[in-house]
């Protein structure tokens, strides 16, 4: 069973603060490794400083609270 199996949405989360930095706007599909690569590649393309944030972040499933608060807005600020 994969880490992201059954996940509705995933995003990039800061390792230290666990703050959600960005929500991946596309459907997640594939193995955990494929999902992580797709999310990181997408995030990297969003901003020239994203590379620095990727070193201090990880791909994670959104919590139920985050899902509810972002249900209609997957375009939250990308750092």
mmCIF file of N, CA and C in Angstrom:
data_model
loop_
_atom_site.group_PDB
_atom_site.id
_atom_site.type_symbol
_atom_site.label_atom_id
_atom_site.label_comp_id
_atom_site.label_asym_id
_atom_site.label_seq_id
_atom_site.Cartn_x
_atom_site.Cartn_y
_atom_site.Cartn_z
ATOM 1 N N UNK A 1 0.845 -1.182 0.000
ATOM 2 C CA UNK A 1 0.000 0.000 0.000
ATOM 3 C C UNK A 1 0.886 1.239 0.000
ATOM 4 N N UNK A 2 0.636 2.141 -0.935
ATOM 5 C CA UNK A 2 1.446 3.339 -1.063
ATOM 6 C C UNK A 2 1.052 4.421 -0.078
ATOM 7 N N UNK A 3 1.984 5.295 0.180
ATOM 8 C CA UNK A 3 1.779 6.405 1.104
ATOM 9 C C UNK A 3 0.667 7.338 0.650
ATOM 10 N N UNK A 4 0.530 7.506 -0.666
ATOM 11 C CA UNK A 4 -0.461 8.437 -1.198
ATOM 12 C C UNK A 4 -1.722 7.743 -1.698
ATOM 13 N N UNK A 5 -1.823 6.442 -1.465
ATOM 14 C CA UNK A 5 -2.995 5.698 -1.912
ATOM 15 C C UNK A 5 -4.239 6.228 -1.197
ATOM 16 N N UNK A 6 -5.237 6.626 -1.983
ATOM 17 C CA UNK A 6 -6.474 7.158 -1.425
ATOM 18 C C UNK A 6 -6.431 8.642 -1.118
ATOM 19 N N UNK A 7 -5.297 9.283 -1.344
ATOM 20 C CA UNK A 7 -5.186 10.718 -1.065
ATOM 21 C C UNK A 7 -5.988 11.511 -2.083
ATOM 22 N N UNK A 8 -6.733 12.502 -1.602
ATOM 23 C CA UNK A 8 -7.489 13.365 -2.505
ATOM 24 C C UNK A 8 -6.581 14.408 -3.151
ATOM 25 N N UNK A 9 -5.726 15.012 -2.328
ATOM 26 C CA UNK A 9 -4.809 16.051 -2.802
ATOM 27 C C UNK A 9 -3.490 15.915 -2.065
ATOM 28 N N UNK A 10 -2.435 16.340 -2.727
ATOM 29 C CA UNK A 10 -1.117 16.393 -2.106
ATOM 30 C C UNK A 10 -0.531 17.776 -2.334
ATOM 31 N N UNK A 11 0.510 18.066 -1.591
ATOM 32 C CA UNK A 11 1.157 19.355 -1.744
ATOM 33 C C UNK A 11 2.583 19.302 -1.233
ATOM 34 N N UNK A 12 3.207 20.454 -1.234
ATOM 35 C CA UNK A 12 4.568 20.617 -0.746
ATOM 36 C C UNK A 12 4.481 21.208 0.661
ATOM 37 N N UNK A 13 5.163 20.556 1.602
ATOM 38 C CA UNK A 13 5.111 20.976 2.999
ATOM 39 C C UNK A 13 6.533 21.228 3.518
ATOM 40 N N UNK A 14 6.701 22.302 4.293
ATOM 41 C CA UNK A 14 7.980 22.639 4.899
ATOM 42 C C UNK A 14 8.338 21.593 5.960
ATOM 43 N N UNK A 15 9.574 21.085 5.916
ATOM 44 C CA UNK A 15 10.001 20.047 6.856
ATOM 45 C C UNK A 15 10.035 20.540 8.299
ATOM 46 N N UNK A 16 10.453 21.788 8.500
ATOM 47 C CA UNK A 16 10.606 22.316 9.845
ATOM 48 C C UNK A 16 9.277 22.732 10.467
ATOM 49 N N UNK A 17 8.513 23.534 9.746
ATOM 50 C CA UNK A 17 7.278 24.096 10.297
ATOM 51 C C UNK A 17 6.046 23.259 9.977
ATOM 52 N N UNK A 18 6.157 22.353 9.012
ATOM 53 C CA UNK A 18 5.046 21.540 8.505
ATOM 54 C C UNK A 18 3.962 22.400 7.835
ATOM 55 N N UNK A 19 4.309 23.654 7.518
ATOM 56 C CA UNK A 19 3.386 24.553 6.827
ATOM 57 C C UNK A 19 3.232 24.099 5.385
ATOM 58 N N UNK A 20 2.001 24.130 4.901
ATOM 59 C CA UNK A 20 1.720 23.779 3.519
ATOM 60 C C UNK A 20 2.145 24.942 2.630
ATOM 61 N N UNK A 21 3.048 24.691 1.694
ATOM 62 C CA UNK A 21 3.566 25.743 0.823
ATOM 63 C C UNK A 21 2.762 25.863 -0.470
ATOM 64 N N UNK A 22 2.314 24.734 -1.005
ATOM 65 C CA UNK A 22 1.572 24.746 -2.265
ATOM 66 C C UNK A 22 0.768 23.456 -2.398
ATOM 67 N N UNK A 23 -0.357 23.566 -3.089
ATOM 68 C CA UNK A 23 -1.212 22.411 -3.355
ATOM 69 C C UNK A 23 -1.058 22.031 -4.820
ATOM 70 N N UNK A 24 -0.736 20.779 -5.059
ATOM 71 C CA UNK A 24 -0.592 20.263 -6.414
ATOM 72 C C UNK A 24 -1.977 20.252 -7.073
ATOM 73 N N UNK A 25 -2.154 20.983 -8.174
ATOM 74 C CA UNK A 25 -3.496 21.167 -8.741
ATOM 75 C C UNK A 25 -4.004 20.037 -9.639
ATOM 76 N N UNK A 26 -3.176 19.046 -9.899
ATOM 77 C CA UNK A 26 -3.568 17.993 -10.837
ATOM 78 C C UNK A 26 -3.932 16.710 -10.104
ATOM 79 N N UNK A 27 -4.574 15.802 -10.824
ATOM 80 C CA UNK A 27 -4.937 14.504 -10.278
ATOM 81 C C UNK A 27 -3.659 13.720 -9.981
ATOM 82 N N UNK A 28 -3.643 13.073 -8.827
ATOM 83 C CA UNK A 28 -2.465 12.275 -8.482
ATOM 84 C C UNK A 28 -2.684 10.842 -8.939
ATOM 85 N N UNK A 29 -1.651 10.315 -9.583
ATOM 86 C CA UNK A 29 -1.741 8.972 -10.133
ATOM 87 C C UNK A 29 -0.344 8.397 -10.249
ATOM 88 N N UNK A 30 -0.201 7.127 -9.924
ATOM 89 C CA UNK A 30 1.088 6.455 -10.053
ATOM 90 C C UNK A 30 1.599 5.965 -8.721
ATOM 91 N N UNK A 31 2.846 5.537 -8.733
ATOM 92 C CA UNK A 31 3.488 5.080 -7.504
ATOM 93 C C UNK A 31 3.850 6.297 -6.655
ATOM 94 N N UNK A 32 4.207 6.053 -5.401
ATOM 95 C CA UNK A 32 4.629 7.154 -4.534
ATOM 96 C C UNK A 32 5.783 7.931 -5.148
ATOM 97 N N UNK A 33 6.739 7.208 -5.719
ATOM 98 C CA UNK A 33 7.911 7.862 -6.327
ATOM 99 C C UNK A 33 7.497 8.728 -7.515
ATOM 100 N N UNK A 34 6.586 8.224 -8.344
ATOM 101 C CA UNK A 34 6.117 8.986 -9.506
ATOM 102 C C UNK A 34 5.351 10.232 -9.069
ATOM 103 N N UNK A 35 4.544 10.092 -8.031
ATOM 104 C CA UNK A 35 3.775 11.232 -7.519
ATOM 105 C C UNK A 35 4.721 12.283 -6.958
ATOM 106 N N UNK A 36 5.669 11.858 -6.135
ATOM 107 C CA UNK A 36 6.634 12.806 -5.565
ATOM 108 C C UNK A 36 7.403 13.535 -6.652
ATOM 109 N N UNK A 37 7.848 12.827 -7.665
ATOM 110 C CA UNK A 37 8.592 13.450 -8.766
ATOM 111 C C UNK A 37 7.715 14.449 -9.515
ATOM 112 N N UNK A 38 6.469 14.077 -9.816
ATOM 113 C CA UNK A 38 5.557 14.966 -10.547
ATOM 114 C C UNK A 38 5.280 16.242 -9.754
ATOM 115 N N UNK A 39 5.050 16.099 -8.450
ATOM 116 C CA UNK A 39 4.752 17.263 -7.608
ATOM 117 C C UNK A 39 5.974 18.165 -7.498
ATOM 118 N N UNK A 40 7.135 17.578 -7.266
ATOM 119 C CA UNK A 40 8.354 18.384 -7.158
ATOM 120 C C UNK A 40 8.694 19.063 -8.476
ATOM 121 N N UNK A 41 8.533 18.372 -9.592
ATOM 122 C CA UNK A 41 8.783 18.977 -10.910
ATOM 123 C C UNK A 41 7.835 20.144 -11.153
ATOM 124 N N UNK A 42 6.559 19.943 -10.823
ATOM 125 C CA UNK A 42 5.565 21.009 -10.986
ATOM 126 C C UNK A 42 5.940 22.218 -10.126
ATOM 127 N N UNK A 43 6.290 21.970 -8.869
ATOM 128 C CA UNK A 43 6.627 23.056 -7.954
ATOM 129 C C UNK A 43 7.865 23.801 -8.426
ATOM 130 N N UNK A 44 8.850 23.069 -8.892
ATOM 131 C CA UNK A 44 10.084 23.677 -9.375
ATOM 132 C C UNK A 44 9.817 24.646 -10.526
ATOM 133 N N UNK A 45 8.857 24.306 -11.374
ATOM 134 C CA UNK A 45 8.532 25.146 -12.531
ATOM 135 C C UNK A 45 7.771 26.413 -12.148
ATOM 136 N N UNK A 46 7.269 26.489 -10.926
ATOM 137 C CA UNK A 46 6.454 27.626 -10.499
ATOM 138 C C UNK A 46 7.258 28.886 -10.198
ATOM 139 N N UNK A 47 8.491 28.729 -9.757
ATOM 140 C CA UNK A 47 9.250 29.876 -9.296
ATOM 141 C C UNK A 47 10.745 29.585 -9.332
ATOM 142 N N UNK A 48 11.523 30.621 -9.552
ATOM 143 C CA UNK A 48 12.971 30.421 -9.609
ATOM 144 C C UNK A 48 13.548 30.130 -8.219
ATOM 145 N N UNK A 49 12.869 30.527 -7.139
ATOM 146 C CA UNK A 49 13.403 30.218 -5.815
ATOM 147 C C UNK A 49 12.838 28.905 -5.263
ATOM 148 N N UNK A 50 11.988 28.268 -6.022
ATOM 149 C CA UNK A 50 11.386 27.011 -5.580
ATOM 150 C C UNK A 50 12.438 25.955 -5.279
ATOM 151 N N UNK A 51 13.546 25.982 -5.987
ATOM 152 C CA UNK A 51 14.598 24.990 -5.767
ATOM 153 C C UNK A 51 15.082 25.025 -4.322
ATOM 154 N N UNK A 52 15.232 26.232 -3.768
ATOM 155 C CA UNK A 52 15.660 26.370 -2.371
ATOM 156 C C UNK A 52 14.622 25.785 -1.421
ATOM 157 N N UNK A 53 13.341 26.035 -1.700
ATOM 158 C CA UNK A 53 12.270 25.508 -0.856
ATOM 159 C C UNK A 53 12.179 23.991 -0.959
ATOM 160 N N UNK A 54 12.455 23.439 -2.128
ATOM 161 C CA UNK A 54 12.387 21.988 -2.295
ATOM 162 C C UNK A 54 13.409 21.265 -1.419
ATOM 163 N N UNK A 55 14.533 21.902 -1.174
ATOM 164 C CA UNK A 55 15.549 21.294 -0.322
ATOM 165 C C UNK A 55 15.075 21.177 1.126
ATOM 166 N N UNK A 56 14.137 22.047 1.519
ATOM 167 C CA UNK A 56 13.633 22.070 2.891
ATOM 168 C C UNK A 56 12.182 21.610 2.987
ATOM 169 N N UNK A 57 11.722 20.855 2.000
ATOM 170 C CA UNK A 57 10.312 20.470 2.009
ATOM 171 C C UNK A 57 10.127 19.036 1.544
ATOM 172 N N UNK A 58 8.889 18.575 1.622
ATOM 173 C CA UNK A 58 8.563 17.220 1.193
ATOM 174 C C UNK A 58 7.135 17.185 0.671
ATOM 175 N N UNK A 59 6.819 16.154 -0.085
ATOM 176 C CA UNK A 59 5.474 15.969 -0.623
ATOM 177 C C UNK A 59 4.655 15.258 0.446
ATOM 178 N N UNK A 60 3.448 15.777 0.696
ATOM 179 C CA UNK A 60 2.613 15.211 1.743
ATOM 180 C C UNK A 60 1.143 15.301 1.347
ATOM 181 N N UNK A 61 0.354 14.418 1.913
ATOM 182 C CA UNK A 61 -1.092 14.440 1.722
ATOM 183 C C UNK A 61 -1.672 15.597 2.529
ATOM 184 N N UNK A 62 -2.687 16.259 1.995
ATOM 185 C CA UNK A 62 -3.346 17.324 2.719
ATOM 186 C C UNK A 62 -4.194 16.746 3.839
ATOM 187 N N UNK A 63 -4.260 17.481 4.944
ATOM 188 C CA UNK A 63 -5.105 17.051 6.059
ATOM 189 C C UNK A 63 -6.562 17.320 5.701
ATOM 190 N N UNK A 64 -7.466 16.749 6.460
ATOM 191 C CA UNK A 64 -8.899 16.964 6.221
ATOM 192 C C UNK A 64 -9.244 18.447 6.326
ATOM 193 N N UNK A 65 -8.661 19.134 7.298
ATOM 194 C CA UNK A 65 -8.900 20.576 7.462
ATOM 195 C C UNK A 65 -8.397 21.359 6.246
ATOM 196 N N UNK A 66 -7.215 21.022 5.767
ATOM 197 C CA UNK A 66 -6.665 21.704 4.589
ATOM 198 C C UNK A 66 -7.523 21.448 3.364
ATOM 199 N N UNK A 67 -8.025 20.236 3.236
ATOM 200 C CA UNK A 67 -8.901 19.919 2.100
ATOM 201 C C UNK A 67 -10.152 20.783 2.126
ATOM 202 N N UNK A 68 -10.754 20.909 3.286
ATOM 203 C CA UNK A 68 -11.982 21.697 3.409
ATOM 204 C C UNK A 68 -11.727 23.169 3.134
ATOM 205 N N UNK A 69 -10.623 23.704 3.659
ATOM 206 C CA UNK A 69 -10.349 25.133 3.506
ATOM 207 C C UNK A 69 -9.884 25.492 2.093
ATOM 208 N N UNK A 70 -9.421 24.523 1.330
ATOM 209 C CA UNK A 70 -8.921 24.795 -0.016
ATOM 210 C C UNK A 70 -9.780 24.167 -1.101
ATOM 211 N N UNK A 71 -10.939 23.677 -0.731
ATOM 212 C CA UNK A 71 -11.788 22.930 -1.657
ATOM 213 C C UNK A 71 -11.996 23.666 -2.985
ATOM 214 N N UNK A 72 -12.262 24.951 -2.929
ATOM 215 C CA UNK A 72 -12.542 25.703 -4.147
ATOM 216 C C UNK A 72 -11.373 26.542 -4.625
ATOM 217 N N UNK A 73 -10.225 26.443 -3.950
ATOM 218 C CA UNK A 73 -9.102 27.290 -4.339
ATOM 219 C C UNK A 73 -7.787 26.535 -4.261
ATOM 220 N N UNK A 74 -7.444 25.830 -5.339
ATOM 221 C CA UNK A 74 -6.190 25.093 -5.404
ATOM 222 C C UNK A 74 -5.036 25.953 -5.877
ATOM 223 N N UNK A 75 -5.282 27.239 -6.033
ATOM 224 C CA UNK A 75 -4.236 28.120 -6.555
ATOM 225 C C UNK A 75 -3.680 29.014 -5.464
ATOM 226 N N UNK A 76 -3.577 28.504 -4.255
ATOM 227 C CA UNK A 76 -2.987 29.274 -3.172
ATOM 228 C C UNK A 76 -1.567 29.672 -3.550
ATOM 229 N N UNK A 77 -1.075 30.658 -2.835
ATOM 230 C CA UNK A 77 0.250 31.198 -3.129
ATOM 231 C C UNK A 77 1.316 30.109 -3.192
ATOM 232 N N UNK A 78 2.145 30.177 -4.195
ATOM 233 C CA UNK A 78 3.292 29.276 -4.332
ATOM 234 C C UNK A 78 4.522 30.090 -4.002
ATOM 235 N N UNK A 79 5.299 29.635 -3.052
ATOM 236 C CA UNK A 79 6.516 30.363 -2.642
ATOM 237 C C UNK A 79 7.663 30.039 -3.547
#
